[in-house]
Amino acid sequence: MSDCIFCKIVAGQLPCSKVYEDDELLAFHDIHPFARVHVLIIPKRHIETLADCLPEHEKLLGSMLLLAPRLAVEHGLDTGFKTLINTGRDGGQEVFHLHVHVFGGGNPVDRN
Ligand code: DGP
């Protein structure tokens, strides 16, 4: 999707503060964190929302969820963290490229 911000990040056309990458997934710090630690896990291929996922995406979704606690612990959230997937306009989704928010640890820090 040529006008998708997250696709541009995947393609290296926009910068990000990367914390993880493999063949299928990318994770980076949220630009507007609402906690001290706030990372986003995205699939590299464009899927608009969780509601667009099909049975063929089962493994990908599992990989995204399994990555969440690993990144949380790596960022010091070893006593707990939150996950969030906003889905659709009325679900509060602003970027229409599937992503899991992983956050916790108190007040946010600026990442300009
Ligand atoms: P959501 O409301 O679930 O679609 O959350 C989208 C999140 O994406 C929001 O917390 C801010 C973050 N975000 C938007 N644009 C960028 C960007 O260009 N870079 C980074 N790192 N995060 C972004």
mmCIF file of C-alpha atoms and ligand atoms in Angstrom:
data_model
loop_
_atom_site.group_PDB
_atom_site.id
_atom_site.type_symbol
_atom_site.label_atom_id
_atom_site.label_comp_id
_atom_site.label_asym_id
_atom_site.label_seq_id
_atom_site.Cartn_x
_atom_site.Cartn_y
_atom_site.Cartn_z
ATOM 1 C CA MET A 1 0.000 0.000 0.000
ATOM 2 C CA SER A 2 1.843 3.079 -1.241
ATOM 3 C CA ASP A 3 0.166 5.550 1.140
ATOM 4 C CA CYS A 4 0.488 3.429 4.305
ATOM 5 C CA ILE A 5 2.859 4.908 6.899
ATOM 6 C CA PHE A 6 3.798 1.523 8.319
ATOM 7 C CA CYS A 7 4.454 0.065 4.850
ATOM 8 C CA LYS A 8 6.801 3.003 4.287
ATOM 9 C CA ILE A 9 8.568 2.190 7.558
ATOM 10 C CA VAL A 10 8.893 -1.457 6.470
ATOM 11 C CA ALA A 11 10.306 -0.306 3.118
ATOM 12 C CA GLY A 12 12.823 1.982 4.836
ATOM 13 C CA GLN A 13 11.223 5.086 3.300
ATOM 14 C CA LEU A 14 10.381 6.469 6.753
ATOM 15 C CA PRO A 15 12.615 6.145 9.832
ATOM 16 C CA CYS A 16 11.695 4.228 12.960
ATOM 17 C CA SER A 17 13.330 3.308 16.221
ATOM 18 C CA LYS A 18 13.509 -0.425 15.555
ATOM 19 C CA VAL A 19 13.563 -2.922 18.419
ATOM 20 C CA TYR A 20 13.005 -6.181 16.492
ATOM 21 C CA GLU A 21 12.927 -7.518 12.950
ATOM 22 C CA ASP A 22 12.560 -10.906 11.295
ATOM 23 C CA ASP A 23 11.266 -12.098 7.904
ATOM 24 C CA GLU A 24 7.640 -11.420 8.785
ATOM 25 C CA LEU A 25 7.564 -8.883 11.611
ATOM 26 C CA LEU A 26 8.937 -5.495 12.536
ATOM 27 C CA ALA A 27 8.697 -3.818 15.951
ATOM 28 C CA PHE A 28 9.575 -0.229 16.820
ATOM 29 C CA HIS A 29 8.927 2.455 19.426
ATOM 30 C CA ASP A 30 5.603 4.260 19.096
ATOM 31 C CA ILE A 31 6.128 7.886 18.086
ATOM 32 C CA HIS A 32 3.473 9.039 20.594
ATOM 33 C CA PRO A 33 4.063 6.741 23.582
ATOM 34 C CA PHE A 34 1.442 6.546 26.265
ATOM 35 C CA ALA A 35 3.736 4.735 28.675
ATOM 36 C CA ARG A 36 7.462 4.695 29.461
ATOM 37 C CA VAL A 37 7.781 1.659 27.205
ATOM 38 C CA HIS A 38 5.498 1.605 24.165
ATOM 39 C CA VAL A 39 6.361 -0.490 21.147
ATOM 40 C CA LEU A 40 4.349 -1.511 18.114
ATOM 41 C CA ILE A 41 4.577 -4.950 16.521
ATOM 42 C CA ILE A 42 3.532 -5.020 12.878
ATOM 43 C CA PRO A 43 3.506 -7.594 10.090
ATOM 44 C CA LYS A 44 5.721 -6.585 7.170
ATOM 45 C CA ARG A 45 2.964 -7.366 4.683
ATOM 46 C CA HIS A 46 0.027 -5.028 4.629
ATOM 47 C CA ILE A 47 -3.086 -6.216 6.464
ATOM 48 C CA GLU A 48 -5.430 -3.365 7.298
ATOM 49 C CA THR A 49 -7.052 -4.551 10.513
ATOM 50 C CA LEU A 50 -7.473 -7.547 12.786
ATOM 51 C CA ALA A 51 -10.940 -7.930 11.244
ATOM 52 C CA ASP A 52 -9.302 -8.579 7.856
ATOM 53 C CA CYS A 53 -7.332 -11.555 9.163
ATOM 54 C CA LEU A 54 -8.115 -14.981 7.742
ATOM 55 C CA PRO A 55 -7.286 -18.507 8.886
ATOM 56 C CA GLU A 56 -4.121 -18.278 6.778
ATOM 57 C CA HIS A 57 -2.929 -15.497 9.130
ATOM 58 C CA GLU A 58 -3.128 -17.688 12.225
ATOM 59 C CA LYS A 59 0.617 -18.325 12.413
ATOM 60 C CA LEU A 60 1.438 -14.661 11.814
ATOM 61 C CA LEU A 61 -0.932 -13.549 14.585
ATOM 62 C CA GLY A 62 0.575 -16.119 16.922
ATOM 63 C CA SER A 63 4.060 -14.826 16.140
ATOM 64 C CA MET A 64 2.967 -11.262 16.894
ATOM 65 C CA LEU A 65 1.490 -12.233 20.261
ATOM 66 C CA LEU A 66 4.448 -14.410 21.231
ATOM 67 C CA LEU A 67 6.804 -11.545 20.482
ATOM 68 C CA ALA A 68 4.955 -9.205 22.884
ATOM 69 C CA PRO A 69 6.187 -10.669 26.204
ATOM 70 C CA ARG A 70 9.698 -11.075 24.810
ATOM 71 C CA LEU A 71 9.912 -7.386 23.890
ATOM 72 C CA ALA A 72 8.222 -6.366 27.142
ATOM 73 C CA VAL A 73 10.839 -8.186 29.212
ATOM 74 C CA GLU A 74 13.668 -6.887 27.025
ATOM 75 C CA HIS A 75 12.448 -3.372 27.817
ATOM 76 C CA GLY A 76 12.253 -3.920 31.544
ATOM 77 C CA LEU A 77 8.571 -4.747 31.872
ATOM 78 C CA ASP A 78 9.246 -7.986 33.731
ATOM 79 C CA THR A 79 6.423 -7.479 36.239
ATOM 80 C CA GLY A 80 3.713 -6.960 33.615
ATOM 81 C CA PHE A 81 2.600 -5.017 30.579
ATOM 82 C CA LYS A 82 -0.448 -4.236 28.477
ATOM 83 C CA THR A 83 -1.301 -5.198 24.906
ATOM 84 C CA LEU A 84 -3.814 -3.459 22.662
ATOM 85 C CA ILE A 85 -5.082 -3.967 19.124
ATOM 86 C CA ASN A 86 -7.350 -1.144 17.963
ATOM 87 C CA THR A 87 -9.575 -2.369 15.158
ATOM 88 C CA GLY A 88 -11.453 -0.142 12.733
ATOM 89 C CA ARG A 89 -12.519 3.487 12.909
ATOM 90 C CA ASP A 90 -14.858 2.947 15.855
ATOM 91 C CA GLY A 91 -12.212 0.825 17.548
ATOM 92 C CA GLY A 92 -9.863 3.787 17.726
ATOM 93 C CA GLN A 93 -7.552 2.631 14.939
ATOM 94 C CA GLU A 94 -5.625 5.498 13.352
ATOM 95 C CA VAL A 95 -3.094 3.631 11.250
ATOM 96 C CA PHE A 96 -4.774 1.061 9.037
ATOM 97 C CA HIS A 97 -1.959 -1.455 9.052
ATOM 98 C CA LEU A 98 -2.411 -4.183 11.669
ATOM 99 C CA HIS A 99 -0.352 -3.586 14.821
ATOM 100 C CA VAL A 100 -0.148 -4.708 18.427
ATOM 101 C CA HIS A 101 0.652 -2.051 21.019
ATOM 102 C CA VAL A 102 2.856 -3.336 23.874
ATOM 103 C CA PHE A 103 3.242 -0.844 26.684
ATOM 104 C CA GLY A 104 3.772 -0.285 30.383
ATOM 105 C CA GLY A 105 6.157 1.061 32.962
ATOM 106 C CA GLY A 106 4.599 4.382 33.895
ATOM 107 C CA ASN A 107 4.795 7.787 32.306
ATOM 108 C CA PRO A 108 5.917 8.214 28.700
ATOM 109 C CA VAL A 109 9.221 9.666 27.563
ATOM 110 C CA ASP A 110 9.607 11.916 24.520
ATOM 111 C CA ARG A 111 10.976 10.235 21.394
ATOM 112 C CA ASN A 112 11.191 12.997 18.810
HETATM 113 P P1 DGP B 1 -3.722 3.079 16.487
HETATM 114 O O1 DGP B 1 -4.562 4.141 17.086
HETATM 115 O O2 DGP B 1 -3.913 1.742 17.202
HETATM 116 O O3 DGP B 1 -3.871 2.986 14.987
HETATM 117 O O4 DGP B 1 -2.236 3.499 16.827
HETATM 118 C C1 DGP B 1 -1.325 3.984 15.886
HETATM 119 C C2 DGP B 1 -0.061 4.323 16.617
HETATM 120 O O5 DGP B 1 0.948 4.526 15.644
HETATM 121 C C3 DGP B 1 -0.126 5.594 17.445
HETATM 122 O O6 DGP B 1 0.059 5.271 18.831
HETATM 123 C C4 DGP B 1 1.009 6.465 16.943
HETATM 124 C C5 DGP B 1 1.826 5.517 16.112
HETATM 125 N N1 DGP B 1 2.405 6.122 14.920
HETATM 126 C C6 DGP B 1 1.758 6.797 13.951
HETATM 127 N N2 DGP B 1 2.614 7.191 12.998
HETATM 128 C C7 DGP B 1 3.838 6.735 13.373
HETATM 129 C C8 DGP B 1 5.133 6.837 12.785
HETATM 130 O O7 DGP B 1 5.359 7.407 11.719
HETATM 131 N N3 DGP B 1 6.155 6.255 13.483
HETATM 132 C C9 DGP B 1 5.950 5.603 14.660
HETATM 133 N N4 DGP B 1 7.015 5.067 15.247
HETATM 134 N N5 DGP B 1 4.743 5.485 15.237
HETATM 135 C C10 DGP B 1 3.693 6.054 14.606
#
